[in-house]
Amino acid sequence: MMHQHLSSGILLIAGFLSSSVAGQVTCVENEDGSNLLSNPSFENGDPNDAWTIWTGFSGISTDEHTDGQQSLYTGGSESIVVFQSVDLEKDATYKVSFDYKPFYPLTSPQPSHPQTCDIWMEFDDPYPTWVGGTQYVYSAGDVSSWQTLSGSFVAPATSGSLAVVFSCQAASNDPNFFNDFKVFIDNGIAMHVTETCTTATSTTSEATTTTAAATTTTTSAEATTTTLPGKCGPKKQIVL
């Protein structure tokens, strides 16, 4: 006789699910190539070597400088423009900077009101493209220090002029202020730059468990004995 036995249980299956998430983008600026300006620190001794200067007076200073042993000084006017022709790659990005130091002698008659100058850099082709700027205000007795003016732009053309400009407005009751006012300029830099960006990716894992029913079947057999007649005595037949 046959017997069947069924049993059931629970089977747990564990696993992991993973996913990737885009993280923070980090960009690094790379300076590509050398300085595009000629005589950038006015070391050649001639203020007009590679530069064009529109102002009242100009010359070379060996007392004030940030790079090398010399700098340009210029002044005597409410408007000061110093520029140089450059060749560029259209639609490329360029970084430009100049060191400058405004100066007014303490021995000269001091202005009764603050004197304001707008200072900026531009690329002209001939239409001006803004590069960067700031404002300088002189009050009586001020002692100025070297500053750096910097900025960047995308070249709209393959050639043009890079200029640093000082545009000042004298107070109405100090019309002679700019007779003695001057600016030192040094360490001009114009350089092609590129940008490389990378994205950090993070991976997360989640544990998962699957539950399944497990079934076991057991079969058993019971033996029976039957006696058969024969010449040699009874025989036993086993029937399953």
Tab-separated table of N, CA and C in Angstrom, residues 11-128:
chain	number	residue	atom	x	y	z
A	11	LEU	N	10.759	29.409	2.458
A	11	LEU	CA	12.109	29.543	1.929
A	11	LEU	C	12.387	31.025	1.718
A	12	LEU	N	13.449	31.549	2.339
A	12	LEU	CA	13.828	32.951	2.214
A	12	LEU	C	15.009	33.080	1.259
A	13	ILE	N	14.872	33.969	0.279
A	13	ILE	CA	15.928	34.205	-0.689
A	13	ILE	C	16.355	35.658	-0.557
A	14	ALA	N	17.627	35.898	-0.226
A	14	ALA	CA	18.136	37.262	-0.019
A	14	ALA	C	18.916	37.723	-1.241
A	15	GLY	N	18.858	39.034	-1.517
A	15	GLY	CA	19.606	39.599	-2.629
A	15	GLY	C	19.829	41.080	-2.431
A	16	PHE	N	20.413	41.744	-3.423
A	16	PHE	CA	20.705	43.174	-3.348
A	16	PHE	C	20.276	43.857	-4.648
A	17	LEU	N	19.677	45.024	-4.515
A	17	LEU	CA	19.385	45.878	-5.653
A	17	LEU	C	20.290	47.096	-5.583
A	18	SER	N	20.953	47.478	-6.673
A	18	SER	CA	21.861	48.625	-6.668
A	18	SER	C	21.379	49.652	-7.676
A	19	SER	N	21.678	50.936	-7.390
A	19	SER	CA	21.324	52.019	-8.293
A	19	SER	C	22.412	53.070	-8.253
A	20	SER	N	22.605	53.796	-9.362
A	20	SER	CA	23.615	54.842	-9.463
A	20	SER	C	22.933	56.196	-9.533
A	21	VAL	N	23.473	57.163	-8.792
A	21	VAL	CA	22.919	58.504	-8.746
A	21	VAL	C	24.013	59.504	-9.127
A	22	ALA	N	23.723	60.394	-10.081
A	22	ALA	CA	24.691	61.419	-10.477
A	22	ALA	C	24.855	62.429	-9.352
A	23	GLY	N	26.093	62.749	-9.027
A	23	GLY	CA	26.380	63.648	-7.914
A	23	GLY	C	26.824	65.021	-8.367
A	24	GLN	N	27.688	65.647	-7.583
A	24	GLN	CA	28.129	67.008	-7.817
A	24	GLN	C	29.073	67.092	-9.014
A	25	VAL	N	28.897	68.178	-9.797
A	25	VAL	CA	29.755	68.434	-10.948
A	25	VAL	C	30.895	69.353	-10.507
A	26	THR	N	32.138	68.941	-10.740
A	26	THR	CA	33.312	69.724	-10.379
A	26	THR	C	34.050	70.132	-11.645
A	27	CYS	N	34.320	71.440	-11.778
A	27	CYS	CA	34.999	71.948	-12.965
A	27	CYS	C	36.337	72.567	-12.584
A	28	VAL	N	37.334	72.322	-13.403
A	28	VAL	CA	38.679	72.841	-13.170
A	28	VAL	C	39.087	73.672	-14.375
A	29	GLU	N	39.580	74.891	-14.104
A	29	GLU	CA	40.036	75.770	-15.177
A	29	GLU	C	41.489	75.467	-15.509
A	30	ASN	N	41.769	75.321	-16.797
A	30	ASN	CA	43.116	74.998	-17.250
A	30	ASN	C	43.657	76.133	-18.118
A	31	GLU	N	44.817	76.642	-17.748
A	31	GLU	CA	45.467	77.653	-18.564
A	31	GLU	C	46.155	76.977	-19.742
A	32	ASP	N	45.796	77.425	-20.931
A	32	ASP	CA	46.257	76.756	-22.147
A	32	ASP	C	47.157	77.697	-22.936
A	33	GLY	N	48.452	77.496	-22.827
A	33	GLY	CA	49.369	78.318	-23.603
A	33	GLY	C	50.031	79.399	-22.784
A	34	SER	N	50.694	80.326	-23.459
A	34	SER	CA	51.473	81.373	-22.804
A	34	SER	C	50.739	82.704	-22.853
A	35	ASN	N	51.323	83.700	-22.206
A	35	ASN	CA	50.763	85.043	-22.182
A	35	ASN	C	50.725	85.620	-23.602
A	36	LEU	N	49.575	86.119	-24.013
A	36	LEU	CA	49.419	86.660	-25.362
A	36	LEU	C	49.920	88.095	-25.489
A	37	LEU	N	50.196	88.747	-24.364
A	37	LEU	CA	50.645	90.139	-24.401
A	37	LEU	C	52.148	90.229	-24.577
A	38	SER	N	52.577	91.192	-25.359
A	38	SER	CA	54.003	91.486	-25.508
A	38	SER	C	54.400	92.555	-24.497
A	39	ASN	N	55.636	92.454	-23.998
A	39	ASN	CA	56.131	93.411	-23.007
A	39	ASN	C	55.111	93.609	-21.881
A	40	PRO	N	54.632	92.510	-21.260
A	40	PRO	CA	53.510	92.598	-20.314
A	40	PRO	C	53.839	93.330	-19.025
A	41	SER	N	55.120	93.385	-18.646
A	41	SER	CA	55.517	94.061	-17.406
A	41	SER	C	56.378	95.287	-17.667
A	42	PHE	N	56.389	95.744	-18.902
A	42	PHE	CA	57.073	96.986	-19.284
A	42	PHE	C	58.569	96.943	-18.950
A	43	GLU	N	59.152	95.757	-19.118
A	43	GLU	CA	60.572	95.584	-18.811
A	43	GLU	C	61.481	96.082	-19.929
A	44	ASN	N	60.908	96.371	-21.104
A	44	ASN	CA	61.741	96.802	-22.229
A	44	ASN	C	62.183	98.256	-22.128
A	45	GLY	N	61.652	98.979	-21.149
A	45	GLY	CA	62.109	100.349	-20.915
A	45	GLY	C	61.402	101.417	-21.696
A	46	ASP	N	60.626	101.036	-22.702
A	46	ASP	CA	59.892	102.001	-23.521
A	46	ASP	C	58.402	101.792	-23.280
A	47	PRO	N	57.680	102.776	-22.733
A	47	PRO	CA	56.259	102.586	-22.445
A	47	PRO	C	55.425	102.324	-23.688
A	48	ASN	N	55.955	102.710	-24.864
A	48	ASN	CA	55.210	102.514	-26.105
A	48	ASN	C	55.629	101.263	-26.860
A	49	ASP	N	56.476	100.435	-26.246
A	49	ASP	CA	56.875	99.173	-26.870
A	49	ASP	C	55.723	98.181	-26.742
A	50	ALA	N	55.020	97.942	-27.828
A	50	ALA	CA	53.874	97.029	-27.943
A	50	ALA	C	52.575	97.629	-27.407
A	51	TRP	N	52.656	98.768	-26.709
A	51	TRP	CA	51.476	99.380	-26.104
A	51	TRP	C	51.175	100.729	-26.755
A	52	THR	N	49.883	101.068	-26.755
A	52	THR	CA	49.444	102.411	-27.137
A	52	THR	C	48.819	103.052	-25.903
A	53	ILE	N	49.218	104.284	-25.606
A	53	ILE	CA	48.782	104.935	-24.370
A	53	ILE	C	48.122	106.261	-24.720
A	54	TRP	N	46.879	106.415	-24.293
A	54	TRP	CA	46.146	107.671	-24.475
A	54	TRP	C	45.968	108.325	-23.120
A	55	THR	N	46.700	109.369	-22.849
A	55	THR	CA	46.636	110.050	-21.555
A	55	THR	C	47.457	111.327	-21.629
A	56	GLY	N	47.611	111.993	-20.470
A	56	GLY	CA	48.375	113.230	-20.453
A	56	GLY	C	49.872	113.008	-20.455
A	57	PHE	N	50.350	112.066	-19.670
A	57	PHE	CA	51.785	111.751	-19.631
A	57	PHE	C	51.966	110.277	-19.285
A	58	SER	N	53.147	109.731	-19.552
A	58	SER	CA	53.442	108.330	-19.233
A	58	SER	C	54.943	108.161	-19.163
A	59	GLY	N	55.380	107.109	-18.504
A	59	GLY	CA	56.796	106.821	-18.387
A	59	GLY	C	57.008	105.474	-17.702
A	60	ILE	N	58.248	105.138	-17.432
A	60	ILE	CA	58.615	103.877	-16.787
A	60	ILE	C	59.087	104.159	-15.363
A	61	SER	N	58.556	103.389	-14.414
A	61	SER	CA	58.953	103.517	-13.010
A	61	SER	C	59.797	102.306	-12.603
A	62	THR	N	60.888	102.578	-11.889
A	62	THR	CA	61.695	101.495	-11.315
A	62	THR	C	61.480	101.396	-9.804
A	63	ASP	N	60.663	102.292	-9.257
A	63	ASP	CA	60.395	102.293	-7.814
A	63	ASP	C	59.172	101.450	-7.454
A	64	GLU	N	58.200	101.397	-8.352
A	64	GLU	CA	56.962	100.665	-8.113
A	64	GLU	C	56.825	99.543	-9.134
A	65	HIS	N	56.627	98.319	-8.665
A	65	HIS	CA	56.439	97.195	-9.600
A	65	HIS	C	55.969	95.971	-8.818
A	66	THR	N	55.308	95.055	-9.493
A	66	THR	CA	54.891	93.772	-8.905
A	66	THR	C	55.502	92.585	-9.624
A	67	ASP	N	55.939	92.792	-10.861
A	67	ASP	CA	56.544	91.720	-11.649
A	67	ASP	C	57.751	92.297	-12.371
A	68	GLY	N	58.883	91.670	-12.236
A	68	GLY	CA	60.088	92.230	-12.826
A	68	GLY	C	60.592	93.411	-12.017
A	69	GLN	N	61.221	94.362	-12.693
A	69	GLN	CA	61.847	95.496	-12.011
A	69	GLN	C	61.260	96.845	-12.425
A	70	GLN	N	60.228	96.837	-13.273
A	70	GLN	CA	59.695	98.100	-13.776
A	70	GLN	C	58.178	98.015	-13.919
A	71	SER	N	57.565	99.182	-14.040
A	71	SER	CA	56.139	99.272	-14.323
A	71	SER	C	55.890	100.522	-15.152
A	72	LEU	N	54.691	100.614	-15.682
A	72	LEU	CA	54.270	101.809	-16.405
A	72	LEU	C	53.589	102.760	-15.435
A	73	TYR	N	53.871	104.054	-15.546
A	73	TYR	CA	53.048	105.044	-14.852
A	73	TYR	C	52.450	105.966	-15.899
A	74	THR	N	51.220	106.381	-15.649
A	74	THR	CA	50.518	107.224	-16.606
A	74	THR	C	49.480	108.047	-15.873
A	75	GLY	N	49.178	109.235	-16.380
A	75	GLY	CA	48.217	110.104	-15.704
A	75	GLY	C	48.109	111.449	-16.376
A	76	GLY	N	47.691	112.450	-15.546
A	76	GLY	CA	47.539	113.798	-16.067
A	76	GLY	C	46.273	114.028	-16.843
A	77	SER	N	45.318	113.127	-16.725
A	77	SER	CA	44.076	113.258	-17.474
A	77	SER	C	42.960	112.522	-16.739
A	78	GLU	N	41.732	112.938	-16.991
A	78	GLU	CA	40.591	112.237	-16.396
A	78	GLU	C	40.336	110.900	-17.083
A	79	SER	N	40.890	110.708	-18.249
A	79	SER	CA	40.736	109.439	-18.975
A	79	SER	C	42.112	108.877	-19.304
A	80	ILE	N	42.330	107.612	-18.939
A	80	ILE	CA	43.584	106.915	-19.216
A	80	ILE	C	43.238	105.617	-19.935
A	81	VAL	N	43.820	105.397	-21.094
A	81	VAL	CA	43.579	104.168	-21.855
A	81	VAL	C	44.926	103.587	-22.260
A	82	VAL	N	45.168	102.321	-21.896
A	82	VAL	CA	46.389	101.606	-22.264
A	82	VAL	C	45.956	100.328	-22.975
A	83	PHE	N	46.377	100.129	-24.217
A	83	PHE	CA	45.884	98.962	-24.947
A	83	PHE	C	46.949	98.377	-25.863
A	84	GLN	N	46.688	97.143	-26.299
A	84	GLN	CA	47.605	96.391	-27.164
A	84	GLN	C	46.803	95.486	-28.089
A	85	SER	N	47.242	95.362	-29.334
A	85	SER	CA	46.583	94.489	-30.299
A	85	SER	C	46.962	93.025	-30.050
A	86	VAL	N	45.971	92.134	-30.171
A	86	VAL	CA	46.206	90.705	-29.942
A	86	VAL	C	45.456	89.888	-30.988
A	87	ASP	N	45.960	88.698	-31.250
A	87	ASP	CA	45.288	87.721	-32.101
A	87	ASP	C	44.708	86.629	-31.220
A	88	LEU	N	43.428	86.291	-31.444
A	88	LEU	CA	42.725	85.333	-30.605
A	88	LEU	C	42.060	84.259	-31.449
A	89	GLU	N	41.506	83.273	-30.774
A	89	GLU	CA	40.694	82.242	-31.424
A	89	GLU	C	39.230	82.573	-31.175
A	90	LYS	N	38.486	82.772	-32.224
A	90	LYS	CA	37.076	83.162	-32.086
A	90	LYS	C	36.296	82.120	-31.275
A	91	ASP	N	35.466	82.601	-30.357
A	91	ASP	CA	34.608	81.805	-29.481
A	91	ASP	C	35.379	81.079	-28.372
A	92	ALA	N	36.677	81.311	-28.285
A	92	ALA	CA	37.459	80.738	-27.186
A	92	ALA	C	37.384	81.672	-25.974
A	93	THR	N	37.656	81.113	-24.791
A	93	THR	CA	37.599	81.883	-23.546
A	93	THR	C	38.991	82.332	-23.145
A	94	TYR	N	39.097	83.595	-22.718
A	94	TYR	CA	40.376	84.167	-22.320
A	94	TYR	C	40.262	84.816	-20.942
A	95	LYS	N	41.305	84.671	-20.165
A	95	LYS	CA	41.395	85.299	-18.845
A	95	LYS	C	42.401	86.436	-18.925
A	96	VAL	N	42.023	87.588	-18.388
A	96	VAL	CA	42.848	88.790	-18.480
A	96	VAL	C	43.010	89.394	-17.089
A	97	SER	N	44.196	89.924	-16.797
A	97	SER	CA	44.412	90.603	-15.520
A	97	SER	C	45.524	91.639	-15.648
A	98	PHE	N	45.441	92.665	-14.822
A	98	PHE	CA	46.462	93.699	-14.696
A	98	PHE	C	46.614	94.038	-13.217
A	99	ASP	N	47.843	94.354	-12.805
A	99	ASP	CA	48.077	94.949	-11.494
A	99	ASP	C	48.084	96.468	-11.660
A	100	TYR	N	47.488	97.169	-10.702
A	100	TYR	CA	47.456	98.627	-10.802
A	100	TYR	C	47.547	99.245	-9.407
A	101	LYS	N	48.051	100.466	-9.367
A	101	LYS	CA	48.152	101.211	-8.111
A	101	LYS	C	47.895	102.690	-8.378
A	102	PRO	N	46.735	103.206	-7.975
A	102	PRO	CA	46.490	104.645	-8.104
A	102	PRO	C	47.396	105.411	-7.131
A	103	PHE	N	47.793	106.602	-7.524
A	103	PHE	CA	48.712	107.373	-6.676
A	103	PHE	C	48.412	108.865	-6.781
A	104	TYR	N	48.319	109.495	-5.613
A	104	TYR	CA	48.209	110.951	-5.556
A	104	TYR	C	49.144	111.431	-4.453
A	105	PRO	N	50.075	112.343	-4.758
A	105	PRO	CA	51.074	112.752	-3.768
A	105	PRO	C	50.434	113.444	-2.558
A	106	LEU	N	50.865	113.049	-1.387
A	106	LEU	CA	50.361	113.694	-0.171
A	106	LEU	C	50.864	115.124	-0.065
A	107	THR	N	51.926	115.446	-0.799
A	107	THR	CA	52.463	116.810	-0.779
A	107	THR	C	51.673	117.758	-1.668
A	108	SER	N	50.815	117.205	-2.522
A	108	SER	CA	49.983	118.048	-3.380
A	108	SER	C	48.730	118.488	-2.615
A	109	PRO	N	48.098	119.575	-3.037
A	109	PRO	CA	46.861	120.007	-2.384
A	109	PRO	C	45.830	118.892	-2.380
A	110	GLN	N	45.325	118.544	-1.202
A	110	GLN	CA	44.393	117.437	-1.091
A	110	GLN	C	42.983	117.868	-1.486
A	111	PRO	N	42.268	116.986	-2.163
A	111	PRO	CA	40.910	117.338	-2.608
A	111	PRO	C	39.965	117.487	-1.422
A	112	SER	N	39.030	118.370	-1.556
A	112	SER	CA	38.050	118.585	-0.493
A	112	SER	C	36.906	117.579	-0.556
A	113	HIS	N	36.797	116.875	-1.662
A	113	HIS	CA	35.761	115.855	-1.819
A	113	HIS	C	36.398	114.590	-2.408
A	114	PRO	N	35.812	113.416	-2.141
A	114	PRO	CA	36.331	112.175	-2.747
A	114	PRO	C	36.297	112.241	-4.270
A	115	GLN	N	37.322	111.672	-4.853
A	115	GLN	CA	37.438	111.612	-6.309
A	115	GLN	C	37.214	110.157	-6.751
A	116	THR	N	36.358	109.950	-7.728
A	116	THR	CA	35.951	108.599	-8.119
A	116	THR	C	36.435	108.263	-9.524
A	117	CYS	N	36.998	107.059	-9.668
A	117	CYS	CA	37.431	106.554	-10.975
A	117	CYS	C	36.802	105.185	-11.225
A	118	ASP	N	36.248	104.996	-12.397
A	118	ASP	CA	35.829	103.667	-12.847
A	118	ASP	C	36.995	103.040	-13.600
A	119	ILE	N	37.289	101.787	-13.258
A	119	ILE	CA	38.425	101.081	-13.853
A	119	ILE	C	37.898	99.796	-14.485
A	120	TRP	N	38.205	99.570	-15.747
A	120	TRP	CA	37.724	98.344	-16.368
A	120	TRP	C	38.662	97.901	-17.487
A	121	MET	N	38.438	96.648	-17.920
A	121	MET	CA	39.148	96.072	-19.059
A	121	MET	C	38.131	95.744	-20.137
A	122	GLU	N	38.532	95.880	-21.381
A	122	GLU	CA	37.639	95.561	-22.476
A	122	GLU	C	38.423	95.040	-23.667
A	123	PHE	N	37.720	94.275	-24.508
A	123	PHE	CA	38.276	93.825	-25.787
A	123	PHE	C	37.518	94.547	-26.880
A	124	ASP	N	38.245	95.223	-27.789
A	124	ASP	CA	37.631	96.009	-28.862
A	124	ASP	C	37.925	95.389	-30.217
A	125	ASP	N	36.832	95.230	-31.031
A	125	ASP	CA	37.069	94.603	-32.340
A	125	ASP	C	36.288	95.219	-33.523
A	126	PRO	N	35.876	96.436	-33.612
A	126	PRO	CA	36.125	97.556	-32.690
A	126	PRO	C	35.072	97.741	-31.611
A	127	TYR	N	33.973	96.968	-31.641
A	127	TYR	CA	32.958	97.140	-30.607
A	127	TYR	C	33.464	96.550	-29.298
A	128	PRO	N	33.237	97.244	-28.175
A	128	PRO	CA	33.820	96.787	-26.905
A	128	PRO	C	33.089	95.579	-26.321
